[in-house]
PDB file of C-alpha atoms and ligand atoms in Angstrom:
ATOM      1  CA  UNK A  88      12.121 -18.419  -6.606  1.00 85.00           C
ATOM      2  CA  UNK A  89      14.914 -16.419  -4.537  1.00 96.00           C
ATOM      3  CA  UNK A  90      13.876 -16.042  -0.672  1.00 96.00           C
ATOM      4  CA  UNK A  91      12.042 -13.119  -0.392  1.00 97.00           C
ATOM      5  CA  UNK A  92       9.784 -13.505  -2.826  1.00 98.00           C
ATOM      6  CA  UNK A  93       8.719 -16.649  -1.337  1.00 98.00           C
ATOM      7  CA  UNK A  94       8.303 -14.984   1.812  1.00 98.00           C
ATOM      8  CA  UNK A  95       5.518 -12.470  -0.083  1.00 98.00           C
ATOM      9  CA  UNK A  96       3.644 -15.427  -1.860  1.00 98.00           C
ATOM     10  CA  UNK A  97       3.548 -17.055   1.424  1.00 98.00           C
ATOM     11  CA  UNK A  98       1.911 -13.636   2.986  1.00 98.00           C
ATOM     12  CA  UNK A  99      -0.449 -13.211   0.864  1.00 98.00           C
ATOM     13  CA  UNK A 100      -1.953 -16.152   0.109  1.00 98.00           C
ATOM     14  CA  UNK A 101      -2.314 -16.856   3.512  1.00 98.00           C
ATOM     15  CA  UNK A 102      -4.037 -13.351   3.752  1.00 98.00           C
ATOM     16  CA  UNK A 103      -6.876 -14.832   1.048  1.00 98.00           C
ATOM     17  CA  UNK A 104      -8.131 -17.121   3.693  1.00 98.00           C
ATOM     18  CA  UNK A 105      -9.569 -13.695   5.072  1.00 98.00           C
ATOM     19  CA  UNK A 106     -11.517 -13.116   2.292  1.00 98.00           C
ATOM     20  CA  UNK A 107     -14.752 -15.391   2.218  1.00 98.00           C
ATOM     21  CA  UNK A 108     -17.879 -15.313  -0.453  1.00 98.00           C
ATOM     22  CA  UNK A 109     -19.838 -11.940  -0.831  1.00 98.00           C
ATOM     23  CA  UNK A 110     -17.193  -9.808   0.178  1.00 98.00           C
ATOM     24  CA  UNK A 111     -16.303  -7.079  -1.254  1.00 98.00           C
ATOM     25  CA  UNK A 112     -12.362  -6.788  -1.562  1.00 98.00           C
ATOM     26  CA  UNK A 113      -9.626  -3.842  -1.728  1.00 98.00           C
ATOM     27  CA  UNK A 114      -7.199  -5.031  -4.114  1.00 98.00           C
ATOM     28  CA  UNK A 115      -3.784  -3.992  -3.246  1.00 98.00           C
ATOM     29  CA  UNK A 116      -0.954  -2.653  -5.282  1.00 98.00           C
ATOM     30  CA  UNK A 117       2.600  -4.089  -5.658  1.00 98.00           C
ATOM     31  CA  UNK A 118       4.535  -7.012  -6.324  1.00 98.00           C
ATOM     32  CA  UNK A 119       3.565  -8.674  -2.718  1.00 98.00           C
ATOM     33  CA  UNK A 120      -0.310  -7.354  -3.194  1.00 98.00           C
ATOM     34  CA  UNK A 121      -0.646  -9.069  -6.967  1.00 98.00           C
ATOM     35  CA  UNK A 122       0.123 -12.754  -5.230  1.00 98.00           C
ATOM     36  CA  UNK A 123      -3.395 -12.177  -3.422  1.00 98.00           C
ATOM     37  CA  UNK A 124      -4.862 -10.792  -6.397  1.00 98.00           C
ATOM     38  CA  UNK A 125      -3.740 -13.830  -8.281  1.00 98.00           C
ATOM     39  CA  UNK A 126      -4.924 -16.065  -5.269  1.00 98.00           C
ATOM     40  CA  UNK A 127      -8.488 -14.372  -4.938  1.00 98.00           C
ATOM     41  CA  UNK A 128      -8.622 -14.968  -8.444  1.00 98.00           C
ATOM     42  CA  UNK A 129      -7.681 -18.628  -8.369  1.00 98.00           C
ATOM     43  CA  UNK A 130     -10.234 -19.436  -5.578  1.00 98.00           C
ATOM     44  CA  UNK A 131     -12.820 -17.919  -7.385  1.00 98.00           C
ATOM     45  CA  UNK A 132     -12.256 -20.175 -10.324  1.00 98.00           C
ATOM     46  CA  UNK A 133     -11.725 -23.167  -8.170  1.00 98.00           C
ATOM     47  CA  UNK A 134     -15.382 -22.512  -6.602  1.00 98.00           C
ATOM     48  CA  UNK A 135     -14.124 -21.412  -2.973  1.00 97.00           C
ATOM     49  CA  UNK A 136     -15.203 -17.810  -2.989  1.00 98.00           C
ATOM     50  CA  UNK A 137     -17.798 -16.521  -4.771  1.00 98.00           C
ATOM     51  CA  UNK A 138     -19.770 -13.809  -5.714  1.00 97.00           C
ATOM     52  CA  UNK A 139     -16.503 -11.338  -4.828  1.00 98.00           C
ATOM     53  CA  UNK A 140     -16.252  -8.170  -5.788  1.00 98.00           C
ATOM     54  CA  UNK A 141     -12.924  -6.221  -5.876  1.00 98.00           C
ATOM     55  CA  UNK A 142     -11.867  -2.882  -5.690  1.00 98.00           C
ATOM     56  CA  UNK A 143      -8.813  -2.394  -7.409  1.00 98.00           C
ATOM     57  CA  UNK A 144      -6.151   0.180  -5.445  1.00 97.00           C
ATOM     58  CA  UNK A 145      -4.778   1.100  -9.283  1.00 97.00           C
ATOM     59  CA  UNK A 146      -4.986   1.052 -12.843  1.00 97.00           C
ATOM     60  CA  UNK A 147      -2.363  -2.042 -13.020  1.00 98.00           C
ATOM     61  CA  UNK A 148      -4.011  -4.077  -9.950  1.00 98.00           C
ATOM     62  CA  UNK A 149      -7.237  -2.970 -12.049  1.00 98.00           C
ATOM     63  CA  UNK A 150      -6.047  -5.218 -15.709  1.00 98.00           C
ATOM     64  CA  UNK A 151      -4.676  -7.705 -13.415  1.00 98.00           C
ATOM     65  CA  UNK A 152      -7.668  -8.429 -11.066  1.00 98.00           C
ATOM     66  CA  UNK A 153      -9.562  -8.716 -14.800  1.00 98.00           C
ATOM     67  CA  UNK A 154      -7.007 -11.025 -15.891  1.00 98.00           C
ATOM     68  CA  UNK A 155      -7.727 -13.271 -13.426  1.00 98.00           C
ATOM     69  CA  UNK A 156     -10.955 -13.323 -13.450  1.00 98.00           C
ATOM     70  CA  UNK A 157     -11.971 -10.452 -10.767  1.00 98.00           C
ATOM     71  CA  UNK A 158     -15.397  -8.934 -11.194  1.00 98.00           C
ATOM     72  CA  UNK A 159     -14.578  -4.750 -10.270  1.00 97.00           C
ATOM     73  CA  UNK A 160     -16.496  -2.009  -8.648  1.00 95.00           C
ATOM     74  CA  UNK A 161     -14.758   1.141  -9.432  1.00 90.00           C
ATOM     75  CA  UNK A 162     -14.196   3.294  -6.086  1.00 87.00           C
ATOM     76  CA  UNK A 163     -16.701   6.071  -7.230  1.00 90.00           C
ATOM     77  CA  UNK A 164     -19.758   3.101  -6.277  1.00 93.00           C
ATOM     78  CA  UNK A 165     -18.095   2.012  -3.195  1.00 90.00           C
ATOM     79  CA  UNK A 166     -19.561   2.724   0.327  1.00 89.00           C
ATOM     80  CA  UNK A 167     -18.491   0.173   2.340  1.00 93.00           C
ATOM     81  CA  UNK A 168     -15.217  -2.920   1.669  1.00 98.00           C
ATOM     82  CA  UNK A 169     -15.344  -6.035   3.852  1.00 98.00           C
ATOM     83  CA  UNK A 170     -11.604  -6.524   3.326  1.00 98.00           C
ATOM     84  CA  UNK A 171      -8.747  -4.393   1.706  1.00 98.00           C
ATOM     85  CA  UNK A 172      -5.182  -6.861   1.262  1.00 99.00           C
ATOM     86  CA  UNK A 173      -2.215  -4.688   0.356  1.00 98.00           C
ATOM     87  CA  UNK A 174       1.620  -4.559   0.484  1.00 98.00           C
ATOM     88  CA  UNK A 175       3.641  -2.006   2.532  1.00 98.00           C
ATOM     89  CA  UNK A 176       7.294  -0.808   2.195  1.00 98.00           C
ATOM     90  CA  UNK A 177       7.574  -0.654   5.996  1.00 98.00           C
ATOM     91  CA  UNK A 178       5.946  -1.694   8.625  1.00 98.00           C
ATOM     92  CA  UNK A 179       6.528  -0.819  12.754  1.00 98.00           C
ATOM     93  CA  UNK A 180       5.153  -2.534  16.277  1.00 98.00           C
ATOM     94  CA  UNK A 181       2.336   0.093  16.132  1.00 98.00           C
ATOM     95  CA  UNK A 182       1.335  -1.637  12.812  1.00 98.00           C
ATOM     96  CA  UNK A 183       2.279   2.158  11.175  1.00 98.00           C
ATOM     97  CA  UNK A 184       3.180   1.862   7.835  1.00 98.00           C
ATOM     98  CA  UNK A 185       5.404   3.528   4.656  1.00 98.00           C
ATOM     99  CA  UNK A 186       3.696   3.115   1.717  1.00 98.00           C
ATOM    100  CA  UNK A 187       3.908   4.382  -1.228  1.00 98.00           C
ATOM    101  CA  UNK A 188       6.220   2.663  -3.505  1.00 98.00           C
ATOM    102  CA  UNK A 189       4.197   1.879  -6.553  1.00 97.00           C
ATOM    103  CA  UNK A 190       3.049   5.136  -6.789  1.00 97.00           C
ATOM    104  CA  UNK A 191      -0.223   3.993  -5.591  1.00 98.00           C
ATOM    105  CA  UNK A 192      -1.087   5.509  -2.023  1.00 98.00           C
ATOM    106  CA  UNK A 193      -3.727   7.682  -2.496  1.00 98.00           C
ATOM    107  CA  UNK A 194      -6.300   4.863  -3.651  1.00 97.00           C
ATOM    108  CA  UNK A 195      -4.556   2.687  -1.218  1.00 98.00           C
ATOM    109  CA  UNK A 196      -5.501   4.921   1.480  1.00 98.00           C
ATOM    110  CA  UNK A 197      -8.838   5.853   0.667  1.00 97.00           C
ATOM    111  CA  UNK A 198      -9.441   1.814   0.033  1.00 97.00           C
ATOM    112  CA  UNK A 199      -7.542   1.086   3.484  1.00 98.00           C
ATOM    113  CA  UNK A 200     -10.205   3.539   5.044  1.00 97.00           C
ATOM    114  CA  UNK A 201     -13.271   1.958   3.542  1.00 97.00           C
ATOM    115  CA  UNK A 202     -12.240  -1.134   4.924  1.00 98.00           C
ATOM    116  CA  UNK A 203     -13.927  -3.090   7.494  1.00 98.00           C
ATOM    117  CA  UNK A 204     -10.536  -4.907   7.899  1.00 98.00           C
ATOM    118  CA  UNK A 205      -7.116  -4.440   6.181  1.00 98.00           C
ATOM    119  CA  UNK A 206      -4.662  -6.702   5.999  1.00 98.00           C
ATOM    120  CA  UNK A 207      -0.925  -6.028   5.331  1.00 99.00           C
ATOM    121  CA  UNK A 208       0.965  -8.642   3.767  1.00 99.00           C
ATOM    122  CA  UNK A 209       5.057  -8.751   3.685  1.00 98.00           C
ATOM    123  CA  UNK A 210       7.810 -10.412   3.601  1.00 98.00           C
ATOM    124  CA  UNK A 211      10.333 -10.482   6.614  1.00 98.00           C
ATOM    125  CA  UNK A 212      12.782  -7.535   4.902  1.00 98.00           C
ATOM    126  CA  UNK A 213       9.292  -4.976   5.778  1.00 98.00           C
ATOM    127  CA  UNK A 214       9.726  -5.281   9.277  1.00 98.00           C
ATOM    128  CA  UNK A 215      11.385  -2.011  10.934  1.00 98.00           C
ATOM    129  CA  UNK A 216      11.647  -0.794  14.672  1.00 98.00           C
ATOM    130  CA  UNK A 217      11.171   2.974  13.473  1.00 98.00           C
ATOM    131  CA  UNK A 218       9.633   4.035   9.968  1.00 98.00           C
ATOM    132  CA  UNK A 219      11.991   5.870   7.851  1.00 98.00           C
ATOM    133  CA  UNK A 220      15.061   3.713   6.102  1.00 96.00           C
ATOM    134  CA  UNK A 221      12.709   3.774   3.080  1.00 98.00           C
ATOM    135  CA  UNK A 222      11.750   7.142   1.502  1.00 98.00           C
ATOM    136  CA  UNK A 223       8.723   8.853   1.989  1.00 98.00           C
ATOM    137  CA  UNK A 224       6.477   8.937  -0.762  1.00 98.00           C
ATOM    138  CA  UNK A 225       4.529  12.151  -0.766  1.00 98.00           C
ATOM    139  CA  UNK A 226       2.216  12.511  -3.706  1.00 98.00           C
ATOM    140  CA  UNK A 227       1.789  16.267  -5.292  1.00 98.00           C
ATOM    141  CA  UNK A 228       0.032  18.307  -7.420  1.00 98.00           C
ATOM    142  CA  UNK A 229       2.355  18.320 -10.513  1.00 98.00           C
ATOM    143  CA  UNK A 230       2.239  21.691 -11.296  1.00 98.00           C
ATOM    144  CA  UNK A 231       3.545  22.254  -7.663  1.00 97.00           C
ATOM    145  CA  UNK A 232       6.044  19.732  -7.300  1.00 97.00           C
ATOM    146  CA  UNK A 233       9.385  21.922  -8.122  1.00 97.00           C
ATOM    147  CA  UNK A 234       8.392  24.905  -5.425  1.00 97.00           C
ATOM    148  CA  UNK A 235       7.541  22.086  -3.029  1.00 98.00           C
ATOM    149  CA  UNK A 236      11.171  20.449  -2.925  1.00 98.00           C
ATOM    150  CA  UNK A 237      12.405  23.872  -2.234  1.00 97.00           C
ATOM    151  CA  UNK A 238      10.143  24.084   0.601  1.00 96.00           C
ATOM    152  CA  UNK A 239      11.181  20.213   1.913  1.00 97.00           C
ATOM    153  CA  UNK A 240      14.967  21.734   1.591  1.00 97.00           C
ATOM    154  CA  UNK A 241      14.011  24.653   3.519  1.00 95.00           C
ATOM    155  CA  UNK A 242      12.644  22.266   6.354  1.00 92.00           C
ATOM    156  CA  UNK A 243      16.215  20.253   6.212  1.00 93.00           C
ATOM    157  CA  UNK A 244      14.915  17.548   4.352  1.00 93.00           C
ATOM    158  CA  UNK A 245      16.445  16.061   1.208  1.00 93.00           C
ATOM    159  CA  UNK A 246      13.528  15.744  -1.516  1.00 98.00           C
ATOM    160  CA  UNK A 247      13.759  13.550  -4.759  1.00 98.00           C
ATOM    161  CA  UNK A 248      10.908  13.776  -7.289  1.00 98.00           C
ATOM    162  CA  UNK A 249      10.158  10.479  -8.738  1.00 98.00           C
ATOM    163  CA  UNK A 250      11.133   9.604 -12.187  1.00 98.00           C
ATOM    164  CA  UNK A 251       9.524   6.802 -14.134  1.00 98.00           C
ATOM    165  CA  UNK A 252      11.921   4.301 -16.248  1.00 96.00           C
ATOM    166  CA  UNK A 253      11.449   6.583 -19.369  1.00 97.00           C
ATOM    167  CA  UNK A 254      13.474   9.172 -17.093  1.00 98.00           C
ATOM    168  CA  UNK A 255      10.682  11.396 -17.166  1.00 97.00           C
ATOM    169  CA  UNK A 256       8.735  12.490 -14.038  1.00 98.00           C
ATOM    170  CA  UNK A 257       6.470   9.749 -12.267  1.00 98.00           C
ATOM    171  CA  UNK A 258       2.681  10.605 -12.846  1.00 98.00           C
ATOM    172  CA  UNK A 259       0.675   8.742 -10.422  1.00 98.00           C
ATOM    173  CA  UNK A 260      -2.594   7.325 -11.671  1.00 97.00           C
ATOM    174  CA  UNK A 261      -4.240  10.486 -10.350  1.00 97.00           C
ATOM    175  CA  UNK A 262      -2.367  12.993 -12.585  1.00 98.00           C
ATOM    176  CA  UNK A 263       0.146  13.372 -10.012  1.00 98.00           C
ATOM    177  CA  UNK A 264       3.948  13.815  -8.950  1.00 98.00           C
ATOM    178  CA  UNK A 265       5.886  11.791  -6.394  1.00 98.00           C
ATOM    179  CA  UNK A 266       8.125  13.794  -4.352  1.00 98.00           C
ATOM    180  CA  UNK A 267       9.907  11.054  -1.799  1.00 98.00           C
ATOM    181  CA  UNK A 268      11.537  12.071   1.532  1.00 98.00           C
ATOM    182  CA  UNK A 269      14.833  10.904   2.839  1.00 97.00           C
ATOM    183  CA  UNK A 270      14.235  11.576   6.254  1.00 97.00           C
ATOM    184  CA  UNK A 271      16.238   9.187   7.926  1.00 96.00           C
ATOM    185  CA  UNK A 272      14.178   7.573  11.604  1.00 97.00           C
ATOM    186  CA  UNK A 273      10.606   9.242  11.623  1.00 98.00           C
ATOM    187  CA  UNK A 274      10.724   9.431  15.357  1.00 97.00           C
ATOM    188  CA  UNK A 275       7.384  11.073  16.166  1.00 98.00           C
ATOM    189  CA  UNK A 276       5.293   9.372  12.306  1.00 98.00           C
ATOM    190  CA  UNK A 277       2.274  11.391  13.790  1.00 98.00           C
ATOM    191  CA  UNK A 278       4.097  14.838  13.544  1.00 97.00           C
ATOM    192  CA  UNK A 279       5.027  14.038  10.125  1.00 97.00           C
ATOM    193  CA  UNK A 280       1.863  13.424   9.005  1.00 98.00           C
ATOM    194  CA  UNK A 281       0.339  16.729  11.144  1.00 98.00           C
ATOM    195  CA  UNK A 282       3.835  18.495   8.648  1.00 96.00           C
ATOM    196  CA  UNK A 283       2.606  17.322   5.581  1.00 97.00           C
ATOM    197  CA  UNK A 284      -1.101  17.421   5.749  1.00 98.00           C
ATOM    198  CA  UNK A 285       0.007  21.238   6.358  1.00 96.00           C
ATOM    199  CA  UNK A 286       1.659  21.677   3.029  1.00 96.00           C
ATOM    200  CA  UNK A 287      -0.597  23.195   0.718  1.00 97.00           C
ATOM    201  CA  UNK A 288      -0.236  21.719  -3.153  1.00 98.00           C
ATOM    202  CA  UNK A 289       0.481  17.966  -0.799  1.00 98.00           C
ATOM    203  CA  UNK A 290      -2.230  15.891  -1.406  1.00 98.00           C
ATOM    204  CA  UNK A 291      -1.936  12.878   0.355  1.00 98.00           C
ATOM    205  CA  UNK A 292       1.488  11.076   1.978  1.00 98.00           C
ATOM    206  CA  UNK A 293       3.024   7.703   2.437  1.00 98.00           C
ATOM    207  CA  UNK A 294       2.403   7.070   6.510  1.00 98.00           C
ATOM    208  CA  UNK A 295      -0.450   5.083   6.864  1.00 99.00           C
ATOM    209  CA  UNK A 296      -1.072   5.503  10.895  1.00 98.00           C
ATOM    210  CA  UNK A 297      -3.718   3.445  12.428  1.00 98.00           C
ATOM    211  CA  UNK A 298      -5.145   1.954   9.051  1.00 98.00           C
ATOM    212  CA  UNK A 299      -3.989  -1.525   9.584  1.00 98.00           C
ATOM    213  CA  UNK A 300      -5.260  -4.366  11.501  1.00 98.00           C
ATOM    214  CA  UNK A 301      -3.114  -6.921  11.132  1.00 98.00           C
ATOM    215  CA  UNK A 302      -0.210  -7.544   9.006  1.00 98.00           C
ATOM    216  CA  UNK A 303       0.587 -11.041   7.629  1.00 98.00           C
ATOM    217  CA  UNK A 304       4.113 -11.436   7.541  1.00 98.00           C
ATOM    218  CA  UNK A 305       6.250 -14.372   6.124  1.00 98.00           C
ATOM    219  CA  UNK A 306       9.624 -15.296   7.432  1.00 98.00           C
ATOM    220  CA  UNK A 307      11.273 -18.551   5.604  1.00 97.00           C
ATOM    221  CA  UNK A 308       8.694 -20.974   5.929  1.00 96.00           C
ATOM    222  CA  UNK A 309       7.012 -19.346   8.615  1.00 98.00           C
ATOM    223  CA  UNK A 310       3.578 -16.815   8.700  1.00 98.00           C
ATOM    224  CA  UNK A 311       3.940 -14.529  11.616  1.00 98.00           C
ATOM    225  CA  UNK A 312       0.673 -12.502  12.503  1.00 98.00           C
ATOM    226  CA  UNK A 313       0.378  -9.312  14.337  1.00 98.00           C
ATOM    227  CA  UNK A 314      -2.296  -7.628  15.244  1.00 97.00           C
ATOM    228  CA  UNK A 315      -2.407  -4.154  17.434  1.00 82.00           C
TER     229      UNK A 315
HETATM  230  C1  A5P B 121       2.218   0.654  -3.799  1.00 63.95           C
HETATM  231  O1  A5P B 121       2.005   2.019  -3.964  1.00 63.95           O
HETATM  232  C2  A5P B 121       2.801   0.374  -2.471  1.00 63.95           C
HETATM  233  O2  A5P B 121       2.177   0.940  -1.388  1.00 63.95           O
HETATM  234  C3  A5P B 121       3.084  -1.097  -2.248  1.00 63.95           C
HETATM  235  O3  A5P B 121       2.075  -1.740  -1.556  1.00 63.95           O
HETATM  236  C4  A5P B 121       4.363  -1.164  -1.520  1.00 63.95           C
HETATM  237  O4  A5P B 121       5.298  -0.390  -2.237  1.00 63.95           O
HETATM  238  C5  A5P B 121       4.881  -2.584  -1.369  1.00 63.95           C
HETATM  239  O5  A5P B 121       5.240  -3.088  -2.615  1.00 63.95           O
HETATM  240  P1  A5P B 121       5.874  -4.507  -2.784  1.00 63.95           P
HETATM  241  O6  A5P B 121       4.864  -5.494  -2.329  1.00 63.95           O
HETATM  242  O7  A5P B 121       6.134  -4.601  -4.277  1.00 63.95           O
HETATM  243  O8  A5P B 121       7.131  -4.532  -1.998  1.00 63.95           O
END
């Protein structure tokens, strides 16, 4: 297993010693998230957590929190999650966060604000000093997503809309288009979000500001935590 992937395994299952019996858990999306999914699911069969619930952040955390053996709520019976674990694309000393990448931030976000606690977990390549060297995912209304690149150009901002492997546009599990945002250092992450929560036709974006508690990093062998 090459380094960084090590690094996320490490993360995340550390992250599972968060999660005790009765809790209700946000299920993250991603390929750092789905080593805690597989944990949570391996502690449950080994007898160390029980009676969990989780609330999956997609439709593929979803088949794999049932492959391992993950009783699910869906998020239309959810009031209240003890603990949400998820992945991020960035992360910055605030604790601010990209996310995004899977195509998954809308349930991410509306899981990461149910939470009584949410934990990012990463590897050491998610630490930045500003947010921005990875794209902004900003998710869309489809039928809008053409008119809304011209408007990003407009603003000086080079827009890409997300294509899937088939090379056909990216439809998030919500019915929706990714539009992601090269936008180079986000200097002031809380003006960007003021931007796009502006856009009509945007209906939700990539910076998560303020949603995490702690993030769960690995680095080699090492678990860094930090907390705000
Ligand atoms: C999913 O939409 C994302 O927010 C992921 O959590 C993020 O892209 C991190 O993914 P990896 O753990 O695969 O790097």
């Amino acid at each position: 297993m090459e380094l960084i992937e090590r690094e996320k395994k490490l993360a995340a299952e550390f992250a599972v010693r968060f999660v005790q019996s009765d809790h209700v858990v946000g299920l993250g999306t991603g390929s750092t998230a789905a080593y805690a999914v597989k944990a949570i699911g391996h502690q449950i069969k080994s007898g160390r957590l029980k009676n969990i619930w989780g609330v999956p952040t997609s439709k593929a955390t979803g088949k794999l929190a049932q492959e391992v053996g993950i009783r699910m709520i869906p998020i239309e019976d959810v009031s209240e999650i003890d603990v949400a674990i998820d992945g991020a694309d960035e992360f910055d000393p605030n604790l601010n966060l990209i996310k995004g990448g899977g195509g998954a931030l809308l349930r991410e976000k509306i899981i990461a604000s149910f939470a009584k606690e949410f934990i990012v977990v990463a590897d050491s390549s998610k630490r930045v000093e500003t947010l921005g060297r990875f794209k902004l995912p900003v998710e869309v209304f489809a039928f809008i997503s053409k008119p809304l690149c011209y408007k990003f150009m407009q603003k000086g901002v080079a827009p890409e809309v997300r294509l899937a492997s088939d090379g056909q546009k990216f439809v998030s599990d919500n019915g929706n288009h990714i539009i992601d945002l090269d936008l180079g250092e986000i200097v002031d992450p809380a003006a960007m979000k003021m931007l796009l929560e502006d856009m009509p036709g945007v209906v939700d974006h990539g910076l998560f500001l303020g949603y995490a508690n702690k993030v769960i990093m690995a680095e080699r062998e090492d678990v860094r935590i930090f907390e705000k």
